[in-house]
Amino acid sequence: IYSKQLAASIAYIAMKNSERINLYTFSQDLNDMKKGISGKASFFEVMKFLDNIKYEGKTYINNLFNKGTTFERGISIIISDVFSLDGYENAIKFLKYNKQEVILVQILHKEESHPSISGPIKLIDSETGEAFEIEVGNTEIENYKKALKQYQSEISVFCKKHGVFYRFINTNDNIFNELIEIIKI
């Protein structure tokens, strides 16, 4: 829900400033799109589109742009957990090649960034339905946090190298403060 609220907020600001927007959803492939939305009166189309997003399937961000997609010069904002099975780098390079100013917003739930679980756990991926049974203790939590920090560092370095604004957001963060940070670039 946080990602939908953030997308709706950004869309509203853009539309209020007479910008035309395009919305895309993806998992293994491009799921749905709504292009050429403009004018404040069309904001309800945005809300309906965002409300119908289903979080399911495995994510392949790089696969999104292998279908001959073209873009006009503009801003592309990717809102994702960035846990893409095929990476994210080629998608960002593609967008930059197509003269896009790219903003990558990684959103994770508090339990994804700071897990508080312990003991024997059965984890179920909410997007794929895959189940994993593991024993979680302090060592596993610390290893997970280190791996996540390393991954986010790699994302940050890649984004800086390619002129991409990267922002990590925890769903407990104040959405208005995060929105201000994103739109002020």
CSV table of C-alpha atoms in Angstrom, one decimal:
chain,number,residue,atom,x,y,z
A,1,ILE,CA,0.0,0.0,0.0
A,2,TYR,CA,2.9,2.4,0.8
A,3,SER,CA,4.2,2.1,-2.8
A,4,LYS,CA,0.7,2.9,-4.2
A,5,GLN,CA,0.4,5.9,-1.9
A,6,LEU,CA,3.8,7.2,-3.0
A,7,ALA,CA,3.0,6.6,-6.7
A,8,ALA,CA,-0.3,8.4,-6.3
A,9,SER,CA,1.3,11.3,-4.6
A,10,ILE,CA,4.0,11.7,-7.3
A,11,ALA,CA,1.4,11.4,-10.0
A,12,TYR,CA,-0.9,14.0,-8.4
A,13,ILE,CA,2.0,16.5,-8.2
A,14,ALA,CA,3.0,15.9,-11.8
A,15,MET,CA,-0.6,16.2,-13.1
A,16,LYS,CA,-1.2,19.3,-11.0
A,17,ASN,CA,1.8,20.8,-12.8
A,18,SER,CA,0.2,19.9,-16.2
A,19,GLU,CA,2.6,17.0,-16.8
A,20,ARG,CA,1.6,14.0,-18.8
A,21,ILE,CA,2.3,10.7,-17.0
A,22,ASN,CA,2.6,7.0,-17.9
A,23,LEU,CA,2.1,4.2,-15.4
A,24,TYR,CA,3.5,0.7,-15.8
A,25,THR,CA,3.3,-2.4,-13.5
A,26,PHE,CA,5.6,-5.4,-13.9
A,27,SER,CA,6.5,-8.7,-12.4
A,28,GLN,CA,7.9,-11.3,-14.7
A,29,ASP,CA,6.9,-9.1,-17.6
A,30,LEU,CA,5.0,-5.9,-18.3
A,31,ASN,CA,1.7,-6.5,-16.6
A,32,ASP,CA,-0.3,-3.4,-17.3
A,33,MET,CA,0.1,0.2,-18.5
A,34,LYS,CA,-1.8,3.4,-18.6
A,35,LYS,CA,-0.2,6.0,-20.9
A,36,GLY,CA,-0.7,9.7,-21.6
A,37,ILE,CA,-2.7,10.6,-18.5
A,38,SER,CA,-2.9,14.3,-18.0
A,39,GLY,CA,-5.1,16.9,-16.2
A,40,LYS,CA,-6.3,16.9,-12.7
A,41,ALA,CA,-9.6,15.4,-13.8
A,42,SER,CA,-7.8,12.3,-14.9
A,43,PHE,CA,-6.4,11.6,-11.4
A,44,PHE,CA,-9.2,9.2,-10.7
A,45,GLU,CA,-7.9,7.0,-13.6
A,46,VAL,CA,-4.6,7.0,-11.8
A,47,MET,CA,-6.2,5.9,-8.5
A,48,LYS,CA,-8.2,3.2,-10.2
A,49,PHE,CA,-5.1,1.9,-12.0
A,50,LEU,CA,-3.0,1.9,-8.8
A,51,ASP,CA,-5.8,0.3,-6.8
A,52,ASN,CA,-5.9,-2.7,-9.2
A,53,ILE,CA,-2.2,-3.5,-8.9
A,54,LYS,CA,-1.6,-7.0,-7.8
A,55,TYR,CA,1.6,-7.9,-6.1
A,56,GLU,CA,2.3,-11.4,-7.4
A,57,GLY,CA,4.8,-13.4,-9.3
A,58,LYS,CA,8.6,-13.2,-9.5
A,59,THR,CA,10.1,-9.8,-10.4
A,60,TYR,CA,12.2,-9.3,-13.5
A,61,ILE,CA,13.0,-5.6,-13.8
A,62,ASN,CA,15.5,-6.0,-16.7
A,63,ASN,CA,12.9,-8.0,-18.7
A,64,LEU,CA,10.6,-5.1,-18.7
A,65,PHE,CA,12.4,-3.3,-21.5
A,66,ASN,CA,13.2,-6.1,-23.9
A,67,LYS,CA,10.0,-5.5,-25.9
A,68,GLY,CA,11.2,-2.6,-28.0
A,69,THR,CA,9.8,0.0,-25.6
A,70,THR,CA,10.6,3.6,-26.4
A,71,PHE,CA,10.3,6.7,-24.3
A,72,GLU,CA,10.1,10.4,-24.8
A,73,ARG,CA,12.6,12.5,-22.8
A,74,GLY,CA,11.4,12.7,-19.2
A,75,ILE,CA,11.6,11.2,-15.8
A,76,SER,CA,11.2,7.5,-14.9
A,77,ILE,CA,10.5,6.6,-11.3
A,78,ILE,CA,10.9,2.9,-10.4
A,79,ILE,CA,9.2,2.0,-7.2
A,80,SER,CA,10.2,-1.5,-6.2
A,81,ASP,CA,11.8,-3.7,-3.5
A,82,VAL,CA,14.5,-4.2,-6.1
A,83,PHE,CA,14.6,-7.9,-5.4
A,84,SER,CA,14.6,-8.7,-9.1
A,85,LEU,CA,15.8,-12.1,-10.2
A,86,ASP,CA,17.4,-10.7,-13.3
A,87,GLY,CA,18.9,-7.6,-11.7
A,88,TYR,CA,18.0,-4.0,-12.3
A,89,GLU,CA,21.1,-2.6,-14.0
A,90,ASN,CA,20.1,-3.1,-17.7
A,91,ALA,CA,16.7,-1.6,-17.1
A,92,ILE,CA,18.4,1.6,-15.7
A,93,LYS,CA,20.9,1.7,-18.5
A,94,PHE,CA,18.1,1.3,-21.0
A,95,LEU,CA,16.2,4.2,-19.4
A,96,LYS,CA,19.3,6.4,-19.3
A,97,TYR,CA,20.0,5.6,-23.0
A,98,ASN,CA,16.5,6.7,-23.8
A,99,LYS,CA,17.2,10.1,-22.2
A,100,GLN,CA,15.3,9.5,-18.9
A,101,GLU,CA,16.2,11.0,-15.6
A,102,VAL,CA,15.9,7.9,-13.4
A,103,ILE,CA,14.8,7.7,-9.8
A,104,LEU,CA,15.0,4.4,-8.1
A,105,VAL,CA,13.0,4.1,-4.9
A,106,GLN,CA,13.5,0.9,-3.0
A,107,ILE,CA,10.7,0.2,-0.5
A,108,LEU,CA,10.9,-2.5,2.1
A,109,HIS,CA,8.6,-3.4,4.9
A,110,LYS,CA,10.1,-2.9,8.4
A,111,GLU,CA,10.4,-6.7,8.8
A,112,GLU,CA,12.3,-7.0,5.6
A,113,SER,CA,14.9,-4.4,6.6
A,114,HIS,CA,14.9,-5.0,10.4
A,115,PRO,CA,13.5,-8.5,11.1
A,116,SER,CA,12.5,-9.3,14.6
A,117,ILE,CA,11.6,-12.9,14.1
A,118,SER,CA,13.4,-15.9,15.7
A,119,GLY,CA,13.1,-19.6,16.1
A,120,PRO,CA,11.7,-22.1,13.6
A,121,ILE,CA,10.0,-20.0,10.9
A,122,LYS,CA,8.0,-20.8,7.8
A,123,LEU,CA,8.4,-17.8,5.4
A,124,ILE,CA,6.0,-17.4,2.5
A,125,ASP,CA,6.8,-15.1,-0.3
A,126,SER,CA,3.8,-12.9,-0.7
A,127,GLU,CA,4.4,-12.4,-4.4
A,128,THR,CA,5.2,-16.0,-5.5
A,129,GLY,CA,3.6,-18.1,-2.7
A,130,GLU,CA,6.9,-20.0,-2.3
A,131,ALA,CA,7.4,-21.3,1.2
A,132,PHE,CA,10.8,-21.6,3.0
A,133,GLU,CA,11.3,-23.3,6.4
A,134,ILE,CA,14.3,-22.0,8.3
A,135,GLU,CA,15.7,-21.7,11.9
A,136,VAL,CA,16.3,-18.0,12.7
A,137,GLY,CA,18.6,-16.9,15.4
A,138,ASN,CA,20.8,-13.9,16.1
A,139,THR,CA,23.5,-15.1,13.6
A,140,GLU,CA,21.0,-15.5,10.8
A,141,ILE,CA,19.5,-12.0,11.5
A,142,GLU,CA,22.9,-10.4,11.5
A,143,ASN,CA,24.0,-12.2,8.3
A,144,TYR,CA,20.8,-11.1,6.6
A,145,LYS,CA,21.2,-7.5,7.7
A,146,LYS,CA,24.8,-7.5,6.4
A,147,ALA,CA,23.8,-9.0,3.1
A,148,LEU,CA,21.0,-6.4,2.7
A,149,LYS,CA,23.3,-3.6,3.6
A,150,GLN,CA,25.9,-4.8,1.0
A,151,TYR,CA,23.1,-5.1,-1.6
A,152,GLN,CA,21.9,-1.6,-0.9
A,153,SER,CA,25.5,-0.3,-1.1
A,154,GLU,CA,25.9,-2.0,-4.5
A,155,ILE,CA,22.7,-0.3,-5.7
A,156,SER,CA,23.8,3.0,-4.4
A,157,VAL,CA,27.2,2.8,-6.1
A,158,PHE,CA,25.6,1.7,-9.4
A,159,CYS,CA,23.1,4.5,-9.2
A,160,LYS,CA,25.8,7.2,-8.5
A,161,LYS,CA,27.9,5.9,-11.3
A,162,HIS,CA,25.0,6.2,-13.8
A,163,GLY,CA,23.5,9.5,-12.5
A,164,VAL,CA,20.5,7.9,-10.9
A,165,PHE,CA,18.8,9.2,-7.7
A,166,TYR,CA,18.5,6.2,-5.3
A,167,ARG,CA,16.3,6.3,-2.2
A,168,PHE,CA,15.7,3.5,0.3
A,169,ILE,CA,12.4,3.8,2.2
A,170,ASN,CA,11.2,1.7,5.1
A,171,THR,CA,7.4,1.5,5.3
A,172,ASN,CA,7.6,3.0,8.8
A,173,ASP,CA,9.1,6.1,7.4
A,174,ASN,CA,6.9,9.2,7.1
A,175,ILE,CA,5.6,9.2,3.5
A,176,PHE,CA,5.4,13.0,3.3
A,177,ASN,CA,9.1,13.4,4.3
A,178,GLU,CA,10.1,10.8,1.8
A,179,LEU,CA,8.0,12.4,-0.9
A,180,ILE,CA,9.7,15.7,-0.3
A,181,GLU,CA,13.1,14.1,-0.7
A,182,ILE,CA,12.1,12.4,-4.0
A,183,ILE,CA,10.5,15.5,-5.6
A,184,LYS,CA,13.1,18.0,-4.7
A,185,ILE,CA,15.7,16.5,-7.0
